Coordinates of C-alpha atoms and ligand atoms in Angstrom, one line a residue:
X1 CA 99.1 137.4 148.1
X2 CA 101.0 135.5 150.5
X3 CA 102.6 132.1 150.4
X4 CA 102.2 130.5 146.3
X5 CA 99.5 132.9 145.4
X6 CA 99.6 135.5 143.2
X7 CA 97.1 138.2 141.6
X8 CA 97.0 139.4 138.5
X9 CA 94.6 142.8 137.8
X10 CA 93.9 143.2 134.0
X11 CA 92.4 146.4 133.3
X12 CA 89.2 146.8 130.8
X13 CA 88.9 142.8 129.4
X14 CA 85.5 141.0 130.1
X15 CA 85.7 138.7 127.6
X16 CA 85.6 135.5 128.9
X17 CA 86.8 133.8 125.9
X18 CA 90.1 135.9 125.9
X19 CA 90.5 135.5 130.0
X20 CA 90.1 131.9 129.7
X21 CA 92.6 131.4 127.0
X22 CA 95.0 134.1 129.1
X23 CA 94.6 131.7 131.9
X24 CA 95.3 128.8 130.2
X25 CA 98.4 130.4 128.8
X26 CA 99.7 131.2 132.0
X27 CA 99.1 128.1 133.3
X28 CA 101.1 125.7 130.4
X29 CA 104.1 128.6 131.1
X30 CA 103.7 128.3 135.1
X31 CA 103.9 124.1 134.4
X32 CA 107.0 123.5 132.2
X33 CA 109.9 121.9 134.0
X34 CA 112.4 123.9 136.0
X35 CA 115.8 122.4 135.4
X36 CA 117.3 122.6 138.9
X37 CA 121.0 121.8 139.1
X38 CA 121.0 118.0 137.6
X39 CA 117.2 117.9 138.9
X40 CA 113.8 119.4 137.1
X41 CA 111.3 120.4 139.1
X42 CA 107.5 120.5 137.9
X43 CA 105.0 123.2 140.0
X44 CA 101.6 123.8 138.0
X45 CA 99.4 126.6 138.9
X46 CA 95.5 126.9 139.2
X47 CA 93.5 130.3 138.0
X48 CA 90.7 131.6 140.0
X49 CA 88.8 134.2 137.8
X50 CA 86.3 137.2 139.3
X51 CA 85.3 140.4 136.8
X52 CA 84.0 143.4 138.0
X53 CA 81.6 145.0 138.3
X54 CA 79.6 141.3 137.8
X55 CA 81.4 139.6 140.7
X56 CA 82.2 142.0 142.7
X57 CA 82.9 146.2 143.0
X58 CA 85.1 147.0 145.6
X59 CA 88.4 144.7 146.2
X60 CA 87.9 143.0 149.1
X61 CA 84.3 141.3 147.1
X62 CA 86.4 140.8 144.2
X63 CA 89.3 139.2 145.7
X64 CA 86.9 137.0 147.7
X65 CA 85.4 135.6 144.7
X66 CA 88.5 135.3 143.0
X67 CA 89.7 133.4 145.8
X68 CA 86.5 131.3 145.6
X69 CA 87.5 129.9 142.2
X70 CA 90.6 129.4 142.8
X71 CA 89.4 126.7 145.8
X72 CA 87.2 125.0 143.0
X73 CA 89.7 125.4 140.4
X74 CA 91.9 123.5 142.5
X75 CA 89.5 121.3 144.1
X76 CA 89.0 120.4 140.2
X77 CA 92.4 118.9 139.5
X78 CA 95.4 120.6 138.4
X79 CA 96.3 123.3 135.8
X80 CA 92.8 124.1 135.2
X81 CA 90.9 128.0 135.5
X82 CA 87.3 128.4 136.6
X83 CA 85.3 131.9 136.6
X84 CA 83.8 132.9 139.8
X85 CA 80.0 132.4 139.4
X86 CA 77.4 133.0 142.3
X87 CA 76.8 129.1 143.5
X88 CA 79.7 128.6 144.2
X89 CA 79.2 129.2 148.0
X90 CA 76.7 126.5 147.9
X91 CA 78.8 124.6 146.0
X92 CA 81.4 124.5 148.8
X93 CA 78.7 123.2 151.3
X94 CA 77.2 120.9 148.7
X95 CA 80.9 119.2 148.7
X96 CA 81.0 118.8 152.3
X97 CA 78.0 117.4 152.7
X98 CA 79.0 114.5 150.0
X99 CA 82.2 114.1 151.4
X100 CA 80.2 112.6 154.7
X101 CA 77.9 110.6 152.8
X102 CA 80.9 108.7 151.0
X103 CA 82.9 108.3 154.2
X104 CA 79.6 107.0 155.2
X105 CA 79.0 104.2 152.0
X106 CA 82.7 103.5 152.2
X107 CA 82.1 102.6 156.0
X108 CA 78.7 100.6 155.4
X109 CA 80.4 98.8 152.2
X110 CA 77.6 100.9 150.0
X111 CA 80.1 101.5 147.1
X112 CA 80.4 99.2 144.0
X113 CA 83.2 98.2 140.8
X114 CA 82.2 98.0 137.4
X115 CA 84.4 96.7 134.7
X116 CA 84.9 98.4 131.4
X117 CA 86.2 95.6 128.7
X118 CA 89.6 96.5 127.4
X119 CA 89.3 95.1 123.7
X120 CA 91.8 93.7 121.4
X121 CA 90.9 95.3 117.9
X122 CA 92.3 92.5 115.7
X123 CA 89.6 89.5 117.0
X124 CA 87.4 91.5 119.5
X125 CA 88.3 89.8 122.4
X126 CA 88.2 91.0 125.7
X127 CA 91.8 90.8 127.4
X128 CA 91.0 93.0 130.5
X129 CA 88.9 95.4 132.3
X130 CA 89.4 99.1 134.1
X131 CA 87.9 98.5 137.6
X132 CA 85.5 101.9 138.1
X133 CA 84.1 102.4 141.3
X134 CA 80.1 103.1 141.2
X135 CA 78.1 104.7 144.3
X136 CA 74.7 104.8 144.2
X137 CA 73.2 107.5 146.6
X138 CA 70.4 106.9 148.8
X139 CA 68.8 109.9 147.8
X140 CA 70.9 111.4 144.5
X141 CA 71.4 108.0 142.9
X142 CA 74.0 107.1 140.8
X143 CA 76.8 109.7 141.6
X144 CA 79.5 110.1 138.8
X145 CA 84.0 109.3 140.5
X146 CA 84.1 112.3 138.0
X147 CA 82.8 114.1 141.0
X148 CA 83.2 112.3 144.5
X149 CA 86.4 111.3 143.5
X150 CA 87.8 115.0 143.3
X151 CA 86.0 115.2 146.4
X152 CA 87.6 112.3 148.5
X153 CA 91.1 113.5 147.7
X154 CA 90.1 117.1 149.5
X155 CA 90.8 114.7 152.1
X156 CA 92.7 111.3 153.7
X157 CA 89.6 109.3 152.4
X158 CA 91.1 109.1 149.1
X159 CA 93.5 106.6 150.8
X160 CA 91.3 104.0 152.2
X161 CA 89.0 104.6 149.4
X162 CA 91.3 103.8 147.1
X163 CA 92.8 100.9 149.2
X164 CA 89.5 99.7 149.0
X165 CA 89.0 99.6 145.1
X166 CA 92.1 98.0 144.9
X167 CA 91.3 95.2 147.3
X168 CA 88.1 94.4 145.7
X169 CA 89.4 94.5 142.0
X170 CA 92.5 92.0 142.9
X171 CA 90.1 90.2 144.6
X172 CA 87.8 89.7 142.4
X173 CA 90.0 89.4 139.1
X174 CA 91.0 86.7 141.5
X175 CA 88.6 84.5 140.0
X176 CA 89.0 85.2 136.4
X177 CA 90.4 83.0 133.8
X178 CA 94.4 83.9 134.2
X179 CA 95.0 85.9 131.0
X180 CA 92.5 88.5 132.0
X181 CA 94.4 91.6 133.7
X182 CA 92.8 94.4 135.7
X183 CA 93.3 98.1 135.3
X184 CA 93.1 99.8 138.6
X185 CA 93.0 103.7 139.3
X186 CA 95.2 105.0 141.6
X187 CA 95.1 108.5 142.8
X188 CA 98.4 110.7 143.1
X189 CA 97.6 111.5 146.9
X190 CA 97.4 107.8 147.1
X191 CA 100.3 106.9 145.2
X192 CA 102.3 110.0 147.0
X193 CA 101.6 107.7 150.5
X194 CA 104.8 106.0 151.5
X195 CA 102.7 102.8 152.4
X196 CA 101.0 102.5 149.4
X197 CA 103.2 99.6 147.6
X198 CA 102.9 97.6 150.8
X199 CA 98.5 97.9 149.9
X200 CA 99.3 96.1 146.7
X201 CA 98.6 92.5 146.9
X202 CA 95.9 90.0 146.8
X203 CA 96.4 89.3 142.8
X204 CA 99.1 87.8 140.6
X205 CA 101.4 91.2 140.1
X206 CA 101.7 90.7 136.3
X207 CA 98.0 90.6 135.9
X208 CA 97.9 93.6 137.9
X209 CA 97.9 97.1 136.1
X210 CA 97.6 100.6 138.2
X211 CA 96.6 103.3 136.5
X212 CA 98.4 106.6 137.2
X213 CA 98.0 110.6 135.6
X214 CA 100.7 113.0 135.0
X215 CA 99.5 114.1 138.5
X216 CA 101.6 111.8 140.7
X217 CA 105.3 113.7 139.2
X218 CA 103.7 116.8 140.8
X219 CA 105.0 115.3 144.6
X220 CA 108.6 115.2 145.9
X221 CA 111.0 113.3 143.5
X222 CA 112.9 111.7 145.4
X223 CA 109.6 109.4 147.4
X224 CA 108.2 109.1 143.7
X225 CA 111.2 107.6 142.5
X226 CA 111.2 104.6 145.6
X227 CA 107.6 104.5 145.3
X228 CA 107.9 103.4 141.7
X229 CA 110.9 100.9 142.0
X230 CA 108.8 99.6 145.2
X231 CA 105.9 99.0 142.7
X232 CA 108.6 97.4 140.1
X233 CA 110.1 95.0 142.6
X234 CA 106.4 93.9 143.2
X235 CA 106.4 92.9 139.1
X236 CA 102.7 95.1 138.8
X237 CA 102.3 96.9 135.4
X238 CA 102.3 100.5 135.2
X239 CA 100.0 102.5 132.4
X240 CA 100.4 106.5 132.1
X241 CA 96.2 107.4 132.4
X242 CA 95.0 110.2 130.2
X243 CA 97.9 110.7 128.4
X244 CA 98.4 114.2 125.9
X245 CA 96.0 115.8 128.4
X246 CA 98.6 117.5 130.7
X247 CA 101.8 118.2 129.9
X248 CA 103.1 115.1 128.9
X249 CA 106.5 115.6 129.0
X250 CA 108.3 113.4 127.2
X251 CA 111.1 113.2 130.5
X252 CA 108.6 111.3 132.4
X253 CA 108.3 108.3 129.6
X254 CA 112.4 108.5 129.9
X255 CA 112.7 108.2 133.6
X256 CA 109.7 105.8 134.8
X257 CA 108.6 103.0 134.3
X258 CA 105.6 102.5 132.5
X259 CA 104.3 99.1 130.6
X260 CA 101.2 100.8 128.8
X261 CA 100.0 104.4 127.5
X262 CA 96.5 105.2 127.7
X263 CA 95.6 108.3 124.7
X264 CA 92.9 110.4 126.3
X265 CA 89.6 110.2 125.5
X266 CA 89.5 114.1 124.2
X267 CA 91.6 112.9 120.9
X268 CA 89.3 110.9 120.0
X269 CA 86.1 112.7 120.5
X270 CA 88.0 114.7 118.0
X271 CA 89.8 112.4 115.7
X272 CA 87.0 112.4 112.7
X273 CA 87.4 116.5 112.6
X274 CA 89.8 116.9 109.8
X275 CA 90.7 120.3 110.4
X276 CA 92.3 119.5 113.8
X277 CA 95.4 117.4 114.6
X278 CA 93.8 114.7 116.6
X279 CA 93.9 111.9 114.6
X280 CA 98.0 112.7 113.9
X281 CA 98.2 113.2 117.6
X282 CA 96.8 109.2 118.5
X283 CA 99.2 108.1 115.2
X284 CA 101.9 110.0 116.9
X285 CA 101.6 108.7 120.5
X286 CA 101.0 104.9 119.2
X287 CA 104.2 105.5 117.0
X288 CA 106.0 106.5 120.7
X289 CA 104.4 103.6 122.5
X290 CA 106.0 101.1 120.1
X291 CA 109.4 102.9 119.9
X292 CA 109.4 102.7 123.6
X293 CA 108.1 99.3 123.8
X294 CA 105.5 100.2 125.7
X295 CA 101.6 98.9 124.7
X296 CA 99.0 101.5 124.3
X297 CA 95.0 101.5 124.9
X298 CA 92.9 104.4 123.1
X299 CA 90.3 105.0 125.5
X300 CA 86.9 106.4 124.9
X301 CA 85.8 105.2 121.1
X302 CA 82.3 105.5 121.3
X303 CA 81.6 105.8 117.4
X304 CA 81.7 104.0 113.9
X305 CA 83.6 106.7 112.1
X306 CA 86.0 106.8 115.2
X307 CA 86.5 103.6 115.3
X308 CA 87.9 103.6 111.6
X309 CA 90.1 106.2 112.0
X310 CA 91.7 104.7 115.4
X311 CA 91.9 101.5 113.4
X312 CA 93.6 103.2 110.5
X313 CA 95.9 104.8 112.8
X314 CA 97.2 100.7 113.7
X315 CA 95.3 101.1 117.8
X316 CA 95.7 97.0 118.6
X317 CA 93.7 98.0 121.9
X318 CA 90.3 100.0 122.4
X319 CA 89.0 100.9 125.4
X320 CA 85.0 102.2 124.8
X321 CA 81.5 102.7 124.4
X322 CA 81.8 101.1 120.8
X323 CA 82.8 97.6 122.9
X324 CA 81.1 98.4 126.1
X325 CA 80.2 100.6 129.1
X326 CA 81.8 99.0 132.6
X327 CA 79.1 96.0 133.4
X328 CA 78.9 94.8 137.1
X329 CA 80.6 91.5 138.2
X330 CA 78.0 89.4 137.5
X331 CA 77.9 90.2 134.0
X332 CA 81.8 90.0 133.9
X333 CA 81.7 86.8 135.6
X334 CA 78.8 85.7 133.2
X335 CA 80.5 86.1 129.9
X336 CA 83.5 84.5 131.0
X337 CA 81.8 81.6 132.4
X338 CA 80.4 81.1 128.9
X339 CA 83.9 80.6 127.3
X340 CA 85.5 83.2 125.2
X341 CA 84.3 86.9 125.7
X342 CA 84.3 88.7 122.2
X343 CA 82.6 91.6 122.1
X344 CA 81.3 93.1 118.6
X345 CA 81.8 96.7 118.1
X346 CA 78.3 98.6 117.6
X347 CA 77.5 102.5 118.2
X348 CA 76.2 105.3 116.2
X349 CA 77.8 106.2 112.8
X350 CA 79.0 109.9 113.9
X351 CA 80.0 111.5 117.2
X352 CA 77.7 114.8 118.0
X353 CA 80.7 117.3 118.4
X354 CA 80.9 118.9 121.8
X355 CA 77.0 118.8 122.6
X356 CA 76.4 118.2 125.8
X357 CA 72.8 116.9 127.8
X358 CA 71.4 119.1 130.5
X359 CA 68.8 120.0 132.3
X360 CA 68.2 123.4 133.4
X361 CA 65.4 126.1 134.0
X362 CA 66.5 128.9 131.7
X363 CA 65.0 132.2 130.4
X364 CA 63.5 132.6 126.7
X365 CA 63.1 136.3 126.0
X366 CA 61.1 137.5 123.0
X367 CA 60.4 141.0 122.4
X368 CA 58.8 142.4 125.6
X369 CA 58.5 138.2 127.7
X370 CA 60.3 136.2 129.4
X371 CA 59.1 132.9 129.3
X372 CA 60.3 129.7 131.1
X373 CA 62.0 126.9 129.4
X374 CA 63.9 124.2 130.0
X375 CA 67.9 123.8 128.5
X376 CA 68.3 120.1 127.6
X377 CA 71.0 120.5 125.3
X378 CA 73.7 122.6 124.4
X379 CA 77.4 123.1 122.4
X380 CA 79.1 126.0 121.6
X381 CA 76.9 126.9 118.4
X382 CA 73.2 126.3 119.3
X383 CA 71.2 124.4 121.9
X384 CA 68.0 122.6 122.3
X385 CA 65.1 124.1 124.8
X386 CA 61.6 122.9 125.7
X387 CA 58.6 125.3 127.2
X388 CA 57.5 127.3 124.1
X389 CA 54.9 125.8 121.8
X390 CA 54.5 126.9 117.9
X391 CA 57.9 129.1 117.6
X392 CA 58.9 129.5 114.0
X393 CA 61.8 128.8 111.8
X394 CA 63.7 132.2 112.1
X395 CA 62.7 134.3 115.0
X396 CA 64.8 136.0 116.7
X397 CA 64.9 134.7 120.7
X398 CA 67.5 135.6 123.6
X399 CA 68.2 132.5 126.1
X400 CA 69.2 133.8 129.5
X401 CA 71.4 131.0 130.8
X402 CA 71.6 133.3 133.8
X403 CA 73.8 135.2 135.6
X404 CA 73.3 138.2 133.0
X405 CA 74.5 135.6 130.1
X406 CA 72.0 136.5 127.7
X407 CA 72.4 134.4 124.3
X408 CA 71.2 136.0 121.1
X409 CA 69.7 133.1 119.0
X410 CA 67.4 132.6 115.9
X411 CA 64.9 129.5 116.0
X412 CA 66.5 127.1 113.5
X413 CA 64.2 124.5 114.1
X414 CA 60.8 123.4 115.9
X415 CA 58.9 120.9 116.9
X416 CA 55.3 121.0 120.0
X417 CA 57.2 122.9 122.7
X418 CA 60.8 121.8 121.6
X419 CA 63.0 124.5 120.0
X420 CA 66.4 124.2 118.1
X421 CA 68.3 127.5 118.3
X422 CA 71.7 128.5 116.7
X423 CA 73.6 131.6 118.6
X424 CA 74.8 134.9 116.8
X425 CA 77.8 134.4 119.1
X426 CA 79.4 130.9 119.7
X427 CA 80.2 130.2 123.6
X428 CA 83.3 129.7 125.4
X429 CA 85.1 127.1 127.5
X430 CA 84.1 128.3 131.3
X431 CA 87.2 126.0 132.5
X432 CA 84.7 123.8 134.4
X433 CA 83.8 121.5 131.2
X434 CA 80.8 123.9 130.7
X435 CA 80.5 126.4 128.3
X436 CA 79.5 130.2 129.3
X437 CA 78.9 133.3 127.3
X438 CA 81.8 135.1 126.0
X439 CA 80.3 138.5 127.2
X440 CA 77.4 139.1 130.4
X441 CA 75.4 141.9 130.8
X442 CA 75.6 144.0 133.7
X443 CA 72.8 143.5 136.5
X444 CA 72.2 147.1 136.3
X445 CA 71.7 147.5 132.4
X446 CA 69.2 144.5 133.2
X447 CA 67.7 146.5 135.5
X448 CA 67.8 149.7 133.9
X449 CA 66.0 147.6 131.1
X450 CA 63.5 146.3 133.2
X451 CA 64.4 143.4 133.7
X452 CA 61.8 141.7 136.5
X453 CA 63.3 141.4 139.7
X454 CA 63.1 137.9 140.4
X455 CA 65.0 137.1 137.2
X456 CA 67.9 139.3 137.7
X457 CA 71.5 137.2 138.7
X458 CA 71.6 137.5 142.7
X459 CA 73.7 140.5 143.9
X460 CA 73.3 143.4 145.9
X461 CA 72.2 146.1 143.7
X462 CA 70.2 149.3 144.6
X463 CA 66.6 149.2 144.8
X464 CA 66.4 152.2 142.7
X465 CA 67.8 150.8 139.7
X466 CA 64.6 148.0 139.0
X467 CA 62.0 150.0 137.7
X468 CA 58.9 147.9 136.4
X469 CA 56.9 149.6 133.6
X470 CA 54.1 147.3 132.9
X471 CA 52.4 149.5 130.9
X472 CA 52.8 149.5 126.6
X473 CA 53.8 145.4 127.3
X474 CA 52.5 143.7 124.3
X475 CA 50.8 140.4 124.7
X476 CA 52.9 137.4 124.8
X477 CA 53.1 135.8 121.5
X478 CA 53.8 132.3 122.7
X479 CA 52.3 129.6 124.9
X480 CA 54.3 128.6 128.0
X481 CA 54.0 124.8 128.5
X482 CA 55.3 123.5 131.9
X483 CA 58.0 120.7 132.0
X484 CA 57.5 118.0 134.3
X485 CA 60.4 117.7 136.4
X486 CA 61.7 120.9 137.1
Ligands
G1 O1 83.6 105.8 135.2 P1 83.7 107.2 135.0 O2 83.9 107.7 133.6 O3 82.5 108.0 135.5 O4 84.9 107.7 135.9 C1 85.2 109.1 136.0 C2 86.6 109.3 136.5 O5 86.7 108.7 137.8 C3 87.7 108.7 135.7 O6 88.7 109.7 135.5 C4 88.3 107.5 136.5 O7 89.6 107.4 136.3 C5 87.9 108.0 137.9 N1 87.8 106.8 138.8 C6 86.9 105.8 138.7 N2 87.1 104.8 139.6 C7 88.3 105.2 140.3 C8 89.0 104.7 141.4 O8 88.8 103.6 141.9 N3 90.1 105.4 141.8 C9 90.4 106.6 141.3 N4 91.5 107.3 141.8 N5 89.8 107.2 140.3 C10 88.7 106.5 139.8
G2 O1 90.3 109.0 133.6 P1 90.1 107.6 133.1 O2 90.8 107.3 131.8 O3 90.4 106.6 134.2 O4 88.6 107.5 132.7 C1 88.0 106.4 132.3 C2 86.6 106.7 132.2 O5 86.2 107.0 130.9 C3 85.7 105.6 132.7 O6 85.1 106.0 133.8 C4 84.7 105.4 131.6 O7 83.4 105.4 132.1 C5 84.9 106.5 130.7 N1 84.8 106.0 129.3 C6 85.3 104.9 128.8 N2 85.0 104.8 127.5 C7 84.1 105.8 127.2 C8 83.4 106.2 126.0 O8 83.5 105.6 124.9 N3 82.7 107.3 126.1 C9 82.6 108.1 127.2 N4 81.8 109.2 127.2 N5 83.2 107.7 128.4 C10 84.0 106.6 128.3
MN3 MN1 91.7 105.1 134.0

């Protein structure tokens, strides 16, 4: 398409499930090393994803919203696919708008660091915190880094926002007892900045750690390679961040530097699920760590169970909920102050597989109604929704999550105006951390259906096509309560 983009028209495949795993496909191929003379070089690709007729029906629609995914796909780190859906124009506006509020809190000092304990398994002391930067919103509230972050480094502000984090950990580990280091994140656009090293002062080096991803090999080799001996000469430790969730090839452990691996969060979530290879995986990469004499942290142990498999698997270092959530300086400061910091691990017994919380207006269709409801939770096999009262056990419901995703489910479970459903057809990955419908429905079989107007996915679709035939409706069998809130 000009320049590093390419298209790819598949004929006849709306399956979501199948695109998605095609896109990820093409994007682990696309991201294995080049060897280049003596050199390798490491390009990674992002997937935009449109479908007709749903996102478009001529090219020039489809391309556009193709092209629209990409941007968030990109926007939403590297190597990753998203589908086209229709908010993602205000989406694009939405991010803007943030972006000037956080240049704003950075300028007016409005943004905060909370410390998550980095725990030493054997005696459950605390030997050192991850610095996380908090901003509480004037009018959102608490806004996740898992989305202004991505954000800032659209842009220069990703520098000094950074620069800022770092000031404010070193100088505030400052005042810790000496054996206590501090985990700072550092972006790759940050890390990519040939001034960075001279930004990192203000704390004894060897209590200093930065935290990088797979992300900062992606620049030009040879500024990578003086950045990190720059980094070295300083004597500052250097940990490998989210590590098995790229590519992880093993070439960067060879060629630089790092003190300290950090196993991703995802192997854990899965590590108690014996049919997958997770808890091998964090053996595997502790097993590397030692061979290579570096240390390694498993990061994001938020359960009992978890926690005996990481500590069967010989982890010496947890990083997680099961120890603690990052706690503002005060508290930090606090516990020190009151002489050794040990933290007991306590959480639930068992990790609820991939079920996430939200909270969304959705559509519950039974026979000839569409009632409203509430989505609060969701994973691939079922999901929890409010707004129908005295539904039972077994009948047969369709959830629209929207955007003619229509989920065929059967009421497992009810409580007042709380339903448990399970779906005939387990969801996909959308590439966004979500989960969509493997298959939609076209807007014009919803319309041909009858489908009320107001609830059909936005689009441009001939007047024609909505017929309303509100005759022969039966009653509606179920009593609609209203969620506060929505
Ligand atoms: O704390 P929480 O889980 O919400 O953080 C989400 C993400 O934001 C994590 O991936 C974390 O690494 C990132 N993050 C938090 N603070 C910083 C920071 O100061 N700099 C950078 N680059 N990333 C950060
Ligand atoms: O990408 P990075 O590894 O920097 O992300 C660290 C983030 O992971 C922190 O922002 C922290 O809030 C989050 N985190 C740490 N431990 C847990 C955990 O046990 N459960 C969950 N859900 N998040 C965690
Ligand atoms: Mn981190």
């Amino acid at each position: 398409m000009g320049g590093d983009e390419f298209q790819i028209i598949l004929p006849d495949i709306d399956d979501r499930g199948a695109l998605g795993d095609l896109a990820d496909k093409i994007i682990q191929v696309l991201s294995q090393p080049y060897p280049i003379g003596k050199e390798h070089a490491t390009i990674g690709a992002s997937v935009g994803i449109a479908i007709a007729p749903y996102d478009g029906i001529n090219r020039e629609d489809l391309v556009h919203s193709a092209d629209l995914a990409l941007y968030v796909s990109k926007n939403g780190g590297r190597g990753q696919f998203r589908f086209f859906t229709a908010d993602l124009k205000d989406r694009a506006e939405e991010r803007r708008i943030l972006m000037e509020d956080l240049r704003e809190a950075l300028a007016n000092d409005a943004l905060d660091l909370h410390y998550q304990p980095v725990v030493r398994v054997e005696d459950n002391m605390v030997i050192g915190f991850e610095a996380l930067m908090r901003w509480d919103h004037p009018e959102r509230g608490p806004v996740s880094p898992a989305l202004f972050i991505p954000i800032a480094e659209e842009s220069n502000l990703i520098i000094q926002l950074g620069e800022w984090a770092l000031h404010r950990a070193c100088r505030e580990a400052a005042q810790m007892p000496k054996s206590i280091t501090i985990s700072v994140n550092v972006s790759a656009l940050q890390f990519t900045d040939p001034t960075f090293p001279e930004t990192v002062s203000g704390l004894e080096p060897e209590r200093l750690e930065l935290e990088l991803t797979e992300s900062v090999f992606m620049g030009d080799s040879e500024s990578i390679d003086f950045t990190f001996r720059a980094l070295k000469d300083l004597g500052v430790r250097l940990a490998l961040d989210d590590f098995g969730t790229g590519y992880s090839s093993l070439s960067y452990l060879r060629s630089a530097p790092f003190d300290k691996l950090k196993v991703d969060k995802s192997f854990v979530d899965t590590c108690t699920q014996k049919d997958l290879n997770s808890a091998k995986i964090i053996a595997a990469i502790i097993g590397l760590s030692n061979a290579l004499g570096m240390e390694v942290v498993v990061e994001g142990v938020e359960t009992l169970d978890q926690l005996e498999v990481v500590k069967d698997m010989c982890a010496r270092f947890i990083q997680g909920w099961i120890y603690s959530k990052a706690i503002a300086i005060d508290q930090v400061n606090e516990r020190l102050a009151s002489g050794e910091f040990r933290i007991e691990p306590d959480g639930p017994d068992h990790y609820r597989s991939d079920r996430r919380t939200v909270f969304r207006r959705i559509g519950i269709i039974h026979q000839d109604h569409r009632y409203a409801g509430v989505l609060r939770d969701i994973s691939r096999t079922g999901a929890r929704v409010e707004g129908l009262l005295g539904v039972p056990i077994g009948t047969q419901i369709v959830l629209d999550l929207g955007s003619g995703q229509l989920a065929v489910s059967t009421v497992s479970r009810s409580r007042d105006a709380m339903i448990w459903v399970e779906f005939e057809t387990p969801l996909v990955n959308d590439g966004a951390g979500g989960l969509c419908t493997r298959h939609r429905i076209s807007p014009y079989a919803l319309a041909a259906a009858g489908m009320p107007l107001e609830s059909l996915p936005a689009g441009n679709y001939s007047m024609q096509l909505i017929k309303r035939d509100d005759e022969g409706q039966r009653k509606p069998q179920f009593v609609e309560v209203k969620t506060p809130g929505v």
